[in-house]
Coordinates of C-alpha atoms in Angstrom, one line a residue:
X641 CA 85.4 13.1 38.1
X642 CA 87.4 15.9 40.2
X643 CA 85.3 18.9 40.6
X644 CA 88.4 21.0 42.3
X645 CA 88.5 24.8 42.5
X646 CA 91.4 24.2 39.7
X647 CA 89.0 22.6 37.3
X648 CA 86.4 24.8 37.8
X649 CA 88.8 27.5 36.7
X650 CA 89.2 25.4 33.7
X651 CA 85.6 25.9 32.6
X652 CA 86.0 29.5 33.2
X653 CA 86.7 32.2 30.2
X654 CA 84.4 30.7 27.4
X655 CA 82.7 33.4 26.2
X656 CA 79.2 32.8 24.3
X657 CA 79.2 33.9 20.0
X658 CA 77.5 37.0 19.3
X659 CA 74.2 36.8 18.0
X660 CA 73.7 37.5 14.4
X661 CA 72.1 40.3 12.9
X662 CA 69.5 39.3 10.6
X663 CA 69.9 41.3 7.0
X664 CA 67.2 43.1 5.6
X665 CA 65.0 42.0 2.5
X666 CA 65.0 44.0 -0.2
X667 CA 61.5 44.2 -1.6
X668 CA 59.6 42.1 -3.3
X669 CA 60.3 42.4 -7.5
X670 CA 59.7 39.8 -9.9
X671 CA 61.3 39.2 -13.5
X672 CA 59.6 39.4 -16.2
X673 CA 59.9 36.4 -19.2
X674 CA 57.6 35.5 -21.9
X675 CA 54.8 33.7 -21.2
X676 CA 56.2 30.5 -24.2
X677 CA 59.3 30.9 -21.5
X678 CA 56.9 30.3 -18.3
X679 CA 55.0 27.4 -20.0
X680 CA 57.8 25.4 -20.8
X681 CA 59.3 26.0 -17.1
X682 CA 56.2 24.7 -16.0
X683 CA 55.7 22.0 -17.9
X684 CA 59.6 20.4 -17.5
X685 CA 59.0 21.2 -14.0
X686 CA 55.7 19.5 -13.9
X687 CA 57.5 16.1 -15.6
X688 CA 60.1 16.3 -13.1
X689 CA 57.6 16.3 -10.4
X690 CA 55.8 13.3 -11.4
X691 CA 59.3 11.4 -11.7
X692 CA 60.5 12.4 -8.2
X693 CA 57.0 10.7 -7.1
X694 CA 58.6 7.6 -7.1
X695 CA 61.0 6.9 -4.6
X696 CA 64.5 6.3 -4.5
X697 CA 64.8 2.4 -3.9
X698 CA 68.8 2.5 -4.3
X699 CA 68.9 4.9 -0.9
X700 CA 66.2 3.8 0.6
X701 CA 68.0 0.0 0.7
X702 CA 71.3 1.6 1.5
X703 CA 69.5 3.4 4.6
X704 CA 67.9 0.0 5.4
X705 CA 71.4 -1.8 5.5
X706 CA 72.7 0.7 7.1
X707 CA 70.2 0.3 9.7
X708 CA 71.5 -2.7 10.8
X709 CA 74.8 -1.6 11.4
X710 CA 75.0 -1.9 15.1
X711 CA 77.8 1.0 15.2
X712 CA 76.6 4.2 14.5
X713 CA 80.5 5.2 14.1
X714 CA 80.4 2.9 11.4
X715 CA 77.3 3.7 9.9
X716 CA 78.3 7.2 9.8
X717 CA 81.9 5.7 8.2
X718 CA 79.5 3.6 5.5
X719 CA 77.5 6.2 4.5
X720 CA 79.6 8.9 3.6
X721 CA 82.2 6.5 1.6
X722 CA 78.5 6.5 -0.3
X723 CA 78.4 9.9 -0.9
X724 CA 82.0 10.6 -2.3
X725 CA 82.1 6.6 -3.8
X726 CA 84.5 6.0 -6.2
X727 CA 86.9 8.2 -3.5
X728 CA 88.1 6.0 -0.9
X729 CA 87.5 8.2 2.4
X730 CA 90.9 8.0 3.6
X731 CA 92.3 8.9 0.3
X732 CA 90.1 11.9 0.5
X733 CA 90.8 13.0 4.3
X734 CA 94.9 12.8 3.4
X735 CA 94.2 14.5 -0.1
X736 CA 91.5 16.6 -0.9
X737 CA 89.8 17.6 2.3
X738 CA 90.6 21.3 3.1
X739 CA 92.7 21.6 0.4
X740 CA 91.2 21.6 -3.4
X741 CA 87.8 20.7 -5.0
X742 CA 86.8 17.7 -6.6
X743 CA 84.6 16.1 -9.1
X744 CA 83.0 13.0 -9.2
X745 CA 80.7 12.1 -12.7
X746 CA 78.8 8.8 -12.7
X747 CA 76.5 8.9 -15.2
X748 CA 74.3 7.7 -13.0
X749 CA 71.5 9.9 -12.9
X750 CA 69.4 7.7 -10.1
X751 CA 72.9 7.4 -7.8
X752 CA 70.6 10.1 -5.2
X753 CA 67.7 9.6 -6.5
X754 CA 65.5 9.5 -2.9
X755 CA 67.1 11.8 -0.9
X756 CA 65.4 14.7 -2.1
X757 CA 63.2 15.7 -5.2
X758 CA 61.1 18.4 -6.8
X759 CA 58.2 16.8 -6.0
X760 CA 59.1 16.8 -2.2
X761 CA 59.8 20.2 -2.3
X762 CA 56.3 20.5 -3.5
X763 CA 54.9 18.4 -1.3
X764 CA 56.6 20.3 1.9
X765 CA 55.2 23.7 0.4
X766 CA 51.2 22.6 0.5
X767 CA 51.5 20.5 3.7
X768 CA 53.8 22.3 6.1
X769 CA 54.5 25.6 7.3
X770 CA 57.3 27.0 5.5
X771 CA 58.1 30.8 6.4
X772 CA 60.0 32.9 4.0
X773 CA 63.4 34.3 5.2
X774 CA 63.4 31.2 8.2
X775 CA 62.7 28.0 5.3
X776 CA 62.6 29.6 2.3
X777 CA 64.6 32.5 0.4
X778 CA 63.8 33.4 -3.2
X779 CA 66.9 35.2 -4.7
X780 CA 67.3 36.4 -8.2
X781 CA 71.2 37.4 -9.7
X782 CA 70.7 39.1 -12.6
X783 CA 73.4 42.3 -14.5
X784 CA 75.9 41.3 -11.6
X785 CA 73.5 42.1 -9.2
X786 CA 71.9 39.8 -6.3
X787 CA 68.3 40.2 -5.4
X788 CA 66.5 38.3 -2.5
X789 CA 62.4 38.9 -2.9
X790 CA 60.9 37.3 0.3
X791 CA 57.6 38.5 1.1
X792 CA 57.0 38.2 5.1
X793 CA 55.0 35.0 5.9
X794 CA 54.2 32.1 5.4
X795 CA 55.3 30.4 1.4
X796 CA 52.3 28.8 -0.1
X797 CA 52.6 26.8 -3.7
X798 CA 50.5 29.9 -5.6
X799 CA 53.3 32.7 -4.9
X800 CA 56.6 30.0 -4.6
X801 CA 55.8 28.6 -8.5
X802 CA 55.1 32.0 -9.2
X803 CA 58.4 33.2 -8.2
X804 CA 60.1 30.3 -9.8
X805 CA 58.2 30.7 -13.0
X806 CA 59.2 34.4 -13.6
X807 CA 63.0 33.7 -13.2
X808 CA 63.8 33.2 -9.2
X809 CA 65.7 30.7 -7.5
X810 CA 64.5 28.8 -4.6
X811 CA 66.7 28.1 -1.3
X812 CA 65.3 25.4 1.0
X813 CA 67.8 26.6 4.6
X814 CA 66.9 23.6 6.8
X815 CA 64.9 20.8 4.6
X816 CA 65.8 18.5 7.5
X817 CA 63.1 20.0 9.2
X818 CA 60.7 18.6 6.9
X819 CA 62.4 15.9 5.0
X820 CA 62.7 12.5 6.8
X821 CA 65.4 11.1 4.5
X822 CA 67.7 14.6 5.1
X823 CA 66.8 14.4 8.7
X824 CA 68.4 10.5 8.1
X825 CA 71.3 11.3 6.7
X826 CA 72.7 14.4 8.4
X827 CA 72.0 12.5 11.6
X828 CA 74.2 10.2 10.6
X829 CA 76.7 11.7 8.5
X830 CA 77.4 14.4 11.8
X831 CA 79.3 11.4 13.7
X832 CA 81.9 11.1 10.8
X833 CA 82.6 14.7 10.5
X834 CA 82.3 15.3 14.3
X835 CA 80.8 18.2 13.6
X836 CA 77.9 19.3 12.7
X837 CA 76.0 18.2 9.3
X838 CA 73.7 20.7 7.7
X839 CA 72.1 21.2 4.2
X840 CA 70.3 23.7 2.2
X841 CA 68.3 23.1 -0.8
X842 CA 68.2 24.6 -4.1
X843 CA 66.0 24.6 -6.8
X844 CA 66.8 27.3 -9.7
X845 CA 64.7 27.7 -12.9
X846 CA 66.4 27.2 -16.5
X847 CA 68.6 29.9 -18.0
X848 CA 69.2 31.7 -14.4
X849 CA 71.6 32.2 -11.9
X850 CA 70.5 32.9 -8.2
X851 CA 73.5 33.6 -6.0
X852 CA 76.5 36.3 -6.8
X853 CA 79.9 35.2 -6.4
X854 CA 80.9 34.1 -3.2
X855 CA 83.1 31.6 -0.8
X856 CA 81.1 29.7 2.1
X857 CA 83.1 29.2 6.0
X858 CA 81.6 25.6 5.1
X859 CA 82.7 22.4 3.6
X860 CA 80.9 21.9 1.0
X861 CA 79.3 18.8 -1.0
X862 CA 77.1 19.7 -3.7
X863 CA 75.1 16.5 -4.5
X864 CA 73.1 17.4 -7.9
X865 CA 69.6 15.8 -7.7
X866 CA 67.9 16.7 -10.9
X867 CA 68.2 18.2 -14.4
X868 CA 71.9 20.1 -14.6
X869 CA 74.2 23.3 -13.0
X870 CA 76.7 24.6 -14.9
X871 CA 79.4 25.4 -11.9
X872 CA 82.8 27.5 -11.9
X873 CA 85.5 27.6 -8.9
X874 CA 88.0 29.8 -8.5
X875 CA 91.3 29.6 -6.0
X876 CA 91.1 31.4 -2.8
X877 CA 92.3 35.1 -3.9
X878 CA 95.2 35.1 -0.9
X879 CA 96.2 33.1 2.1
X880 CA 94.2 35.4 3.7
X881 CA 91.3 34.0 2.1
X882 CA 92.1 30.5 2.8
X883 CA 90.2 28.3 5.0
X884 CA 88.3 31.1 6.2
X885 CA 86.4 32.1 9.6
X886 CA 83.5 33.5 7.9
X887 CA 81.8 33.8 4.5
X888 CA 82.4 36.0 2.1
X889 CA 80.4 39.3 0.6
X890 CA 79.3 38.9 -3.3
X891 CA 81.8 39.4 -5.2
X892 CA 81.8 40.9 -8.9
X893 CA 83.1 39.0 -11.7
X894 CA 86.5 41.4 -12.1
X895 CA 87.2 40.4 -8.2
X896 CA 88.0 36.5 -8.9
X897 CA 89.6 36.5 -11.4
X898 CA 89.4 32.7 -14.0
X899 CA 88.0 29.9 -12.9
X900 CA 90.6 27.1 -11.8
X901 CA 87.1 24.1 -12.3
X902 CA 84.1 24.5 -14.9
X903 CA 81.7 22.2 -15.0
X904 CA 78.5 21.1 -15.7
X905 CA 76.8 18.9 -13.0
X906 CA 74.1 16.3 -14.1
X907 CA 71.5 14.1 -12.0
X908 CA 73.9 11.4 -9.7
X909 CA 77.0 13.7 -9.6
X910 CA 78.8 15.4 -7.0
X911 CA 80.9 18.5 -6.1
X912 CA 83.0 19.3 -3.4
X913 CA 84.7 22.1 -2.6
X914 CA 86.5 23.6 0.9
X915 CA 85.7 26.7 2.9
X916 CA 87.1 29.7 1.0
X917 CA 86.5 28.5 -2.7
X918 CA 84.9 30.9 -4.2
X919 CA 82.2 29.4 -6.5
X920 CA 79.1 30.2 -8.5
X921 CA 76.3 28.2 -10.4
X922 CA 74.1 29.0 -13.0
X923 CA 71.4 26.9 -15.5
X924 CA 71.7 26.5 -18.5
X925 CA 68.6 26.9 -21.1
X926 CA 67.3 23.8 -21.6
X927 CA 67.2 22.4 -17.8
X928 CA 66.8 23.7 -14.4
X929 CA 68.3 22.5 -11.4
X930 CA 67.7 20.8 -7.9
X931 CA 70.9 20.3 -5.6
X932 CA 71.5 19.4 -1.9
X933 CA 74.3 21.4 -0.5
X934 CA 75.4 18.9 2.6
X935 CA 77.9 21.5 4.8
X936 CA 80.1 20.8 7.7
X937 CA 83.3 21.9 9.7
X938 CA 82.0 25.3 10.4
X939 CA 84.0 27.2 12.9
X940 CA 85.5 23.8 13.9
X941 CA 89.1 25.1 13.6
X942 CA 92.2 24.4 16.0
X943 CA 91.9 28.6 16.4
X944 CA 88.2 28.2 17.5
X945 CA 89.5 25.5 20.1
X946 CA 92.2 27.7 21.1
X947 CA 89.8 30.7 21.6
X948 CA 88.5 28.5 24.7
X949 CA 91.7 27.7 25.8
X950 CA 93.6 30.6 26.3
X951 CA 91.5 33.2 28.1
X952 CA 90.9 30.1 30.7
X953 CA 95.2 29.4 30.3
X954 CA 95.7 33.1 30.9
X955 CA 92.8 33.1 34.0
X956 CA 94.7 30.0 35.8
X957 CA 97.9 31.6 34.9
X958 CA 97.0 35.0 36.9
X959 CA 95.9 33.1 39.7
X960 CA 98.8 30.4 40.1
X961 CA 102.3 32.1 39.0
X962 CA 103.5 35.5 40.6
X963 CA 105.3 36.3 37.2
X964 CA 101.9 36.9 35.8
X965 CA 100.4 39.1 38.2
X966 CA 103.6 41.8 38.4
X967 CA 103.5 45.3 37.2
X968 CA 104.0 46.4 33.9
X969 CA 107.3 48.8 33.3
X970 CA 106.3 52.4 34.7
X971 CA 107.6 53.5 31.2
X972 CA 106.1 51.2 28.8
X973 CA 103.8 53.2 27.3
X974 CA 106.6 55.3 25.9
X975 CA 108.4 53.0 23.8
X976 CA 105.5 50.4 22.7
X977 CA 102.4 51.0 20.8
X978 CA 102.2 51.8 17.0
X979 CA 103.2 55.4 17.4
X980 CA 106.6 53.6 19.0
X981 CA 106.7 51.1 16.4
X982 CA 109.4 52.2 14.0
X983 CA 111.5 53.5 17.2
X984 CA 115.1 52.0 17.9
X985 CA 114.8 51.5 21.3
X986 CA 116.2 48.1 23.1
X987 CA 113.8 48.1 25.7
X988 CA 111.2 47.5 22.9
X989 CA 113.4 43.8 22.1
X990 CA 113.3 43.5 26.2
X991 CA 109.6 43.9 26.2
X992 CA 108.6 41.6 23.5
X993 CA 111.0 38.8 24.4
X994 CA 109.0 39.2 28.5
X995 CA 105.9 38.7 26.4
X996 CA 106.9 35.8 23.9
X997 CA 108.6 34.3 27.6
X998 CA 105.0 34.0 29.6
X999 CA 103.3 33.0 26.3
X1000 CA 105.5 30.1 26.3
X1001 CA 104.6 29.5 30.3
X1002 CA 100.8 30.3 29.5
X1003 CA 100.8 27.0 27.8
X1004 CA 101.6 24.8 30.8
X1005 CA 98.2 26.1 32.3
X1006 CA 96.2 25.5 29.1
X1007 CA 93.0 23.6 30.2
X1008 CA 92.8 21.4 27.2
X1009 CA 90.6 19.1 27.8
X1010 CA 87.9 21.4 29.4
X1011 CA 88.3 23.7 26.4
X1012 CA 87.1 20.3 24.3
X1013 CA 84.3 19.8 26.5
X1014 CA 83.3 23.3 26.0
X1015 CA 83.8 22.3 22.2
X1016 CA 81.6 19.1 22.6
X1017 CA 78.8 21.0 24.8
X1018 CA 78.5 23.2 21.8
X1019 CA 78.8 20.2 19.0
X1020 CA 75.7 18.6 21.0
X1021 CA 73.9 21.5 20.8
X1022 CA 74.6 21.9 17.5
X1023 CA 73.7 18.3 16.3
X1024 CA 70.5 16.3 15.0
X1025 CA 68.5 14.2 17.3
X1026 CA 69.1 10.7 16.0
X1027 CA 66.7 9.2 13.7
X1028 CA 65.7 5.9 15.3
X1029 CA 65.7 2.7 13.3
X1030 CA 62.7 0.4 13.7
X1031 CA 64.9 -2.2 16.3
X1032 CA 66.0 0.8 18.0
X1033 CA 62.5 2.2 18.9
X1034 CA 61.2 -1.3 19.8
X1035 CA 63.9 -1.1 22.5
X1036 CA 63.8 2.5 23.9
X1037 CA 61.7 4.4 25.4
X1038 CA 60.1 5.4 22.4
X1039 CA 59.0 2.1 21.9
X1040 CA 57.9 1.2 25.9
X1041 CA 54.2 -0.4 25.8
X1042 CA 52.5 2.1 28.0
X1043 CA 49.3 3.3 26.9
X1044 CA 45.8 4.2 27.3
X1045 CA 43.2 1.8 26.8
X1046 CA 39.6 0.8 27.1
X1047 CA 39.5 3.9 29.8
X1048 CA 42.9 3.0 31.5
X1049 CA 46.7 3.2 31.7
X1050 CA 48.1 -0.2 30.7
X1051 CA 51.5 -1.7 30.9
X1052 CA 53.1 0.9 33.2
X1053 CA 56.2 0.1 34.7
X1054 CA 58.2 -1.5 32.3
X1055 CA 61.1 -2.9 35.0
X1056 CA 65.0 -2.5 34.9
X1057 CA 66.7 -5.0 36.3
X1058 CA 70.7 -5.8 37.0
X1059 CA 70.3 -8.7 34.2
X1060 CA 69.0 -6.2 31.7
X1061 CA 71.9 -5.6 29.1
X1062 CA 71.8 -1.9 27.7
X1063 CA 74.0 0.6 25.7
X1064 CA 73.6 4.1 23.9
X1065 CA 71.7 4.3 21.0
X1066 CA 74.5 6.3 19.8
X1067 CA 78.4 6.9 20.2
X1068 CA 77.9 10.0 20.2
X1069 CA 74.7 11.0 21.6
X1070 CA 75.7 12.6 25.1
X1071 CA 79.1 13.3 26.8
X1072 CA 79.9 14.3 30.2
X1073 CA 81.1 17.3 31.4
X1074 CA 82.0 19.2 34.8
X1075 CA 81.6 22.9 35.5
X1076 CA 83.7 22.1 38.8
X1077 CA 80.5 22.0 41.3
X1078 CA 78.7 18.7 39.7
X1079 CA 79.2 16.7 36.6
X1080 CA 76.4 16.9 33.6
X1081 CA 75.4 15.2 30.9
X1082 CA 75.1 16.6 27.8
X1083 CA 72.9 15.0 25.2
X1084 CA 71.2 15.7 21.6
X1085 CA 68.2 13.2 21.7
X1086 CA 66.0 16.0 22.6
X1087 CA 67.0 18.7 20.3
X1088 CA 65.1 19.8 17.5
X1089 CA 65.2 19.0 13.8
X1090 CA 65.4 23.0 13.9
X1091 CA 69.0 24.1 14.4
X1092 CA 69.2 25.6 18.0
X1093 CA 65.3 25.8 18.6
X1094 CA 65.8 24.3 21.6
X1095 CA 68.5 25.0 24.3
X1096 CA 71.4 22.1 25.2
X1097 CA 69.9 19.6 27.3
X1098 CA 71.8 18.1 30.5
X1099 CA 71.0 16.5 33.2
X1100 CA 73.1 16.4 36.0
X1101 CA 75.0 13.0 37.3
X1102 CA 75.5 11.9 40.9
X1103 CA 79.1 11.5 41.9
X1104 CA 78.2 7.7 42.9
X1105 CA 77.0 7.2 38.9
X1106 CA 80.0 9.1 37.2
X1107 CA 82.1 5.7 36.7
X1108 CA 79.5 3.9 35.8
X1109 CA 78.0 6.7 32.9
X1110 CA 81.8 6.6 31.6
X1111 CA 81.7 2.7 31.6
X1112 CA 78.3 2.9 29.3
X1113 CA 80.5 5.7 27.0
X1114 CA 83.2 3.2 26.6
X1115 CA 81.4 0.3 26.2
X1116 CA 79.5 1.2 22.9
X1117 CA 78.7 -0.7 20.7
X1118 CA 78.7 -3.5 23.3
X1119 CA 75.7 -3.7 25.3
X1120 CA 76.4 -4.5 29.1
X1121 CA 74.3 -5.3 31.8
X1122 CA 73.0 -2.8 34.4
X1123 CA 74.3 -4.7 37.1
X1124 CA 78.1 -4.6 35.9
X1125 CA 78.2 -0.9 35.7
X1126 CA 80.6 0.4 38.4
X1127 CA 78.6 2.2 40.6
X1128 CA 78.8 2.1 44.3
X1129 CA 75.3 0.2 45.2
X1130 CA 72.9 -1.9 42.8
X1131 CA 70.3 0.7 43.5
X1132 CA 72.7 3.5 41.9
X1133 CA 73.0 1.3 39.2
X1134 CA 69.5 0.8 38.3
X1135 CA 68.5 4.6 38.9
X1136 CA 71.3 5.5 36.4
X1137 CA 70.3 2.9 34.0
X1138 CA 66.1 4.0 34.6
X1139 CA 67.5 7.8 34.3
X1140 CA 69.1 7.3 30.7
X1141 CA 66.0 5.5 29.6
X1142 CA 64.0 7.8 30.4
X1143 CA 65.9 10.6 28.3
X1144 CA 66.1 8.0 25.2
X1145 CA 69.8 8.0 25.7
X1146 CA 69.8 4.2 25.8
X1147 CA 67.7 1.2 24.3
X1148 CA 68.3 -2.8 25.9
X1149 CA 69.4 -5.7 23.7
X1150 CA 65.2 -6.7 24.1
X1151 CA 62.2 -4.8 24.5
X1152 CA 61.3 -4.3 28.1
X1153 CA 57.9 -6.2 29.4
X1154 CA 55.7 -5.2 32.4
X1155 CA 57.2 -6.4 35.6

C-alpha cells in the first residue's frame, strides 16, 4: 500500500449524497366497502394465512444446499439462476438486463413458496415493532389518485387488518429486518449483483390498486408469492427517461400512453423489469395479492462512478499541470454564456476547443481506482451482514466456546496459532482502502439488518499486515494458514489473524479449542 501525498489527493473530492427529505403523510382516511365485501377479504385472507403456516420445504432445501457451497461467489451465482430459472443468467446479463422486461410463468404456485407469506407478515405485526412510515406504509389509489394513510406509531394487527379490510394496500419497506429467510437471500443475492440487494413487501386486498403509475431508479424482480396481480408496462416515454437516476412522480394514465406487457401474475411467477419502466399493478376481484419486490443496481451507474472521479481528476489536475492553473481570457465573459450563445464569434470555437483539449488531459489524472474504493466503501455500507450457516458459526467467533458457567468464565482464550488454516467468511465481506495517511478496512459483518442504521465500520491495518490482509482477499475460497500470510514477523501474522477473528471477518477450517 503507497499512502503518497498523490494518493491521498486521489481520495479527495468525493462529496457525501444529500439527505433526503422525508414527504409528508396525508391523513389518515379509510374506504368504505360493504361489510359481504370485508367478510369475504377476511375470510380468503384468513385461508391464506393458515396455508403460508407451513413452510416452504422447496427453499428451505435450496438454502440448505446452498449452504454448503463453500464460495459465496457461487452461492450468490446458484441462487439467483433460481430466481430467474428457466433463464440461463448469462443469457439474461447479454439480453434482457437493463434493456426490456420479462416474464417467466411456471405454473408452479409452490416455486417461492417459503420466502415470504401472509402469515409471516402476520406474524411480524403481533411480535415485532413495526412503525408506520419506517416498516410499514398503507396506500390506497383510487379515481387516479394516490393516498398514503399512515397513522404515526407503532402498526399493531387491530388497525393494519383494518386498513386492509376497507380497501388499503400494505407495503412492508425492509422485511429483511424481520424475516430471516429475506435477510438469507438478499445477503446472498448482493455478491452477484455487486450491489446492493433490497426488497419491499406488498400485500394488496382484492379488487384494488395501491400505487399510481410510476417508474422505479431500481431493477426490479417482482416474485408473486400468493393469490394473483394483474400488471401493465409501458416503454420508457424518452431517452431521457431511460435508465434513470431517480424515480419517477405518479403519473396519470393520459401520460404513458399503452402498455407494451399485460399480464396477470399467479403464485410461483416472476416479473422483471429495468429502471425507468413505468409500471402499475392492480387485483383483480376474486384474489388479493402478496409480492416480494427484490431491487438492485441503484445509483450504481458508470456516471455515479465518474461523479467520484472527476472532481478528484480535476483536483490532481490543478495541482500537477500549469495548463490548468492559467487565467481565463480577460474577455471571455463577452462572447460565452447563453446570452452569447447564438453569436458568430470565432473566439467562441477557440474557447470550446481549449476546454474539450484539458478535458481530454483531465483523463490522464483520473484516480480510477480510488474513485472504486470510494464506490466499494459505500457498497459495504450499503450491504447485509452475512447470514451465517450453521458450519460457519461453529468456526467463527460467533461460535467460540467462551461462556459463563457455574459462577465463572470458561473456555477463554481460544488460541491462534501459525498452523491454524483460516479464510473470510465471505468474498466480499471487507475490502481495503487508503485515505493516504493509513490503510482501513472496510467490512459489513457488523451492519445492521436495517439499511444504514449503523455507520461503515473499519478498522485500521498496520503497514506490516497490508500484504498479508490482501493475501487472505485473494486467497478466498481457499483457506490458508496463519503462518503463510506475508507479513513481516510471525507475531504480525497472528495479531492480524486474532484481529479479523475478532470482527467475524473470518472463521478456521475447525472450531478453535482452549489452549
Amino acid at each position: 500500500m503507497v499512502t503518497s501525498k498523490k494518493k491521498k489527493r486521489k481520495e479527495n473530492g468525493i462529496q457525501p449524497p444529500k439527505s433526503i427529505k422525508k414527504a409528508k403523510m396525508k391523513p389518515m382516511v379509510k374506504q368504505v366497502i360493504k361489510s359481504s365485501q370485508r367478510e369475504e377479504r377476511l375470510e380468503r385472507l384468513e385461508e391464506e394465512v393458515q396455508c403460508g403456516e407451513k413452510s416452504g420445504e422447496a427453499l428451505e432445501a435450496l438454502l440448505s444446499d446452498l449452504a454448503k457451497v463453500s464460495n459465496s461467489r457461487e452461492r450468490a451465482s446458484r441462487l439467483f439462476q433460481w430466481l430467474i430459472h428457466p433463464i440461463p443468467s448469462m443469457s439474461f446479463f447479454g439480453d434482457t438486463w437493463e434493456k426490456k422486461p420479462v416474464l417467466i410463468k411456471r405454473q408452479n404456485p409452490d416455486y417461492y413458496k417459503g420466502l415470504f407469506s401472509t402469515a409471516e407478515f402476520d406474524r411480524i405485526l403481533r411480535q415485532d415493532d413495526v412503525q408506520y412510515g419506517v416498516n410499514l406504509d398503507v396506500t390506497s389509489y383510487t379515481n387516479g389518485k394516490r393516498d398514503t394513510h399512515n397513522p404515526p406509531g407503532r402498526a399493531l394487527p387491530f388497525t393494519v387488518w383494518e386498513f386492509y379490510e376497507s380497501g388499503c394496500s400494505l407495503r412492508m419497506l425492509n422485511p429483511q429486518a424481520f424475516s430471516s429467510t429475506v435477510w438469507s437471500v438478499l445477503s446472498i443475492l448482493q455478491e452477484q449483483f455487486g450491489s446492493m440487494a433490497g426488497a419491499n413487501v406488498y400485500l394488496t386486498p382484492p379488487g384494488t390498486q395501491g400505487f399510481a403509475p410510476h417508474y422505479d431508479d431500481i431493477e426490479a424482480f417482482v416474485v408473486q408469492l400468493e393469490g394473483k396481480k394483474h400488471w401493465r408496462v409501458y416503454n420508457p416515454r424518452s431517452e431521457d427517461e431511460v435508465l434513470p437516476v431517480v424515480s419517477s412522480p405518479n403519473f396519470s394514465q393520459s401520460e404513458i400512453g399503452k402498455p407494451i406487457l399485460e399480464v396477470v401474475l399467479e403464485a410461483g411467477d416472476l416479473l422483471y423489469f429495468p429502471r425507468g419502466f413505468i409500471h402499475q399493478g392492480d387485483c383483480l376481484p376474486d384474489a388479493h395479492s402478496l409480492h416480494i419486490t427484490v431491487s438492485s443496481y441503484q445509483r450504481n451507474s458508470w456516471g455515479n462512478l465518474l461523479a467520484k472521479v472527476v472532481p478528484a481528476a480535476l483536483e490532481m489536475a490543478m495541482e500537477e499541470d500549469v495548463d490548468f492553473r492559467r487565467g481565463l481570457p480577460v474577455d471571455y465573459l463577452t462572447y460565452m454564456g447563453v446570452q452569447n450563445s447564438d453569436e458568430e464569434d470565432p473566439r467562441r470555437a477557440q474557447f470550446l476547443s481549449r476546454i474539450e483539449e484539458l478535458m481530454k488531459k483531465l483523463s490522464t489524472f483520473a484516480p480510477v481506482d480510488a474513485a472504486v474504493d470510494q464506490k466499494a466503501r459505500d457498497y459495504l455500507h450499503d450491504c447485509l451482514p452475512p447470514m451465517l450457516t450453521a458450519e460457519e458459526r461453529a468456526s467463527s467467533v460467533q461460535g467460540a466456546p467462551s461462556r459463563w458457567e457455574d459462577g465463572e468464565a470458561v473456555d477463554v482464550g481460544v488460541t491462534i496459532r501459525g498452523h491454524t488454516r483460516v479464510r473470510l467468511i465471505r468474498s466480499g465481506i471487507a475490502r481495503l482502502c487508503s485515505d493516504g495517511e493509513a490503510v482501513w478496512l472496510y467490512y459489513t459483518a457488523d451492519n445492521s439488518r436495517v439499511y444504514h442504521k449503523e455507520e461503515p465500520k473499519s478498522i485500521e491495518i498496520k503497514a506490516e499486515q497490508t500484504d498479508g490482509m490482501e493475501f487472505l482477499i485473494h486467497a478466498y475460497p481457499k483457506f490458508v494458514t496463519v503462518g503463510s500470510l506475508p507479513c513481516e514477523s510471525a507475531e504480525d501474522k497472528v495479531s492480524l489473524a486474532e484481529l479479523l477473528f475478532e470482527k467475524g471477518l473470518i472463521h478456521t477450517a475447525e472450531p478453535l479449542q482452549r489452549s
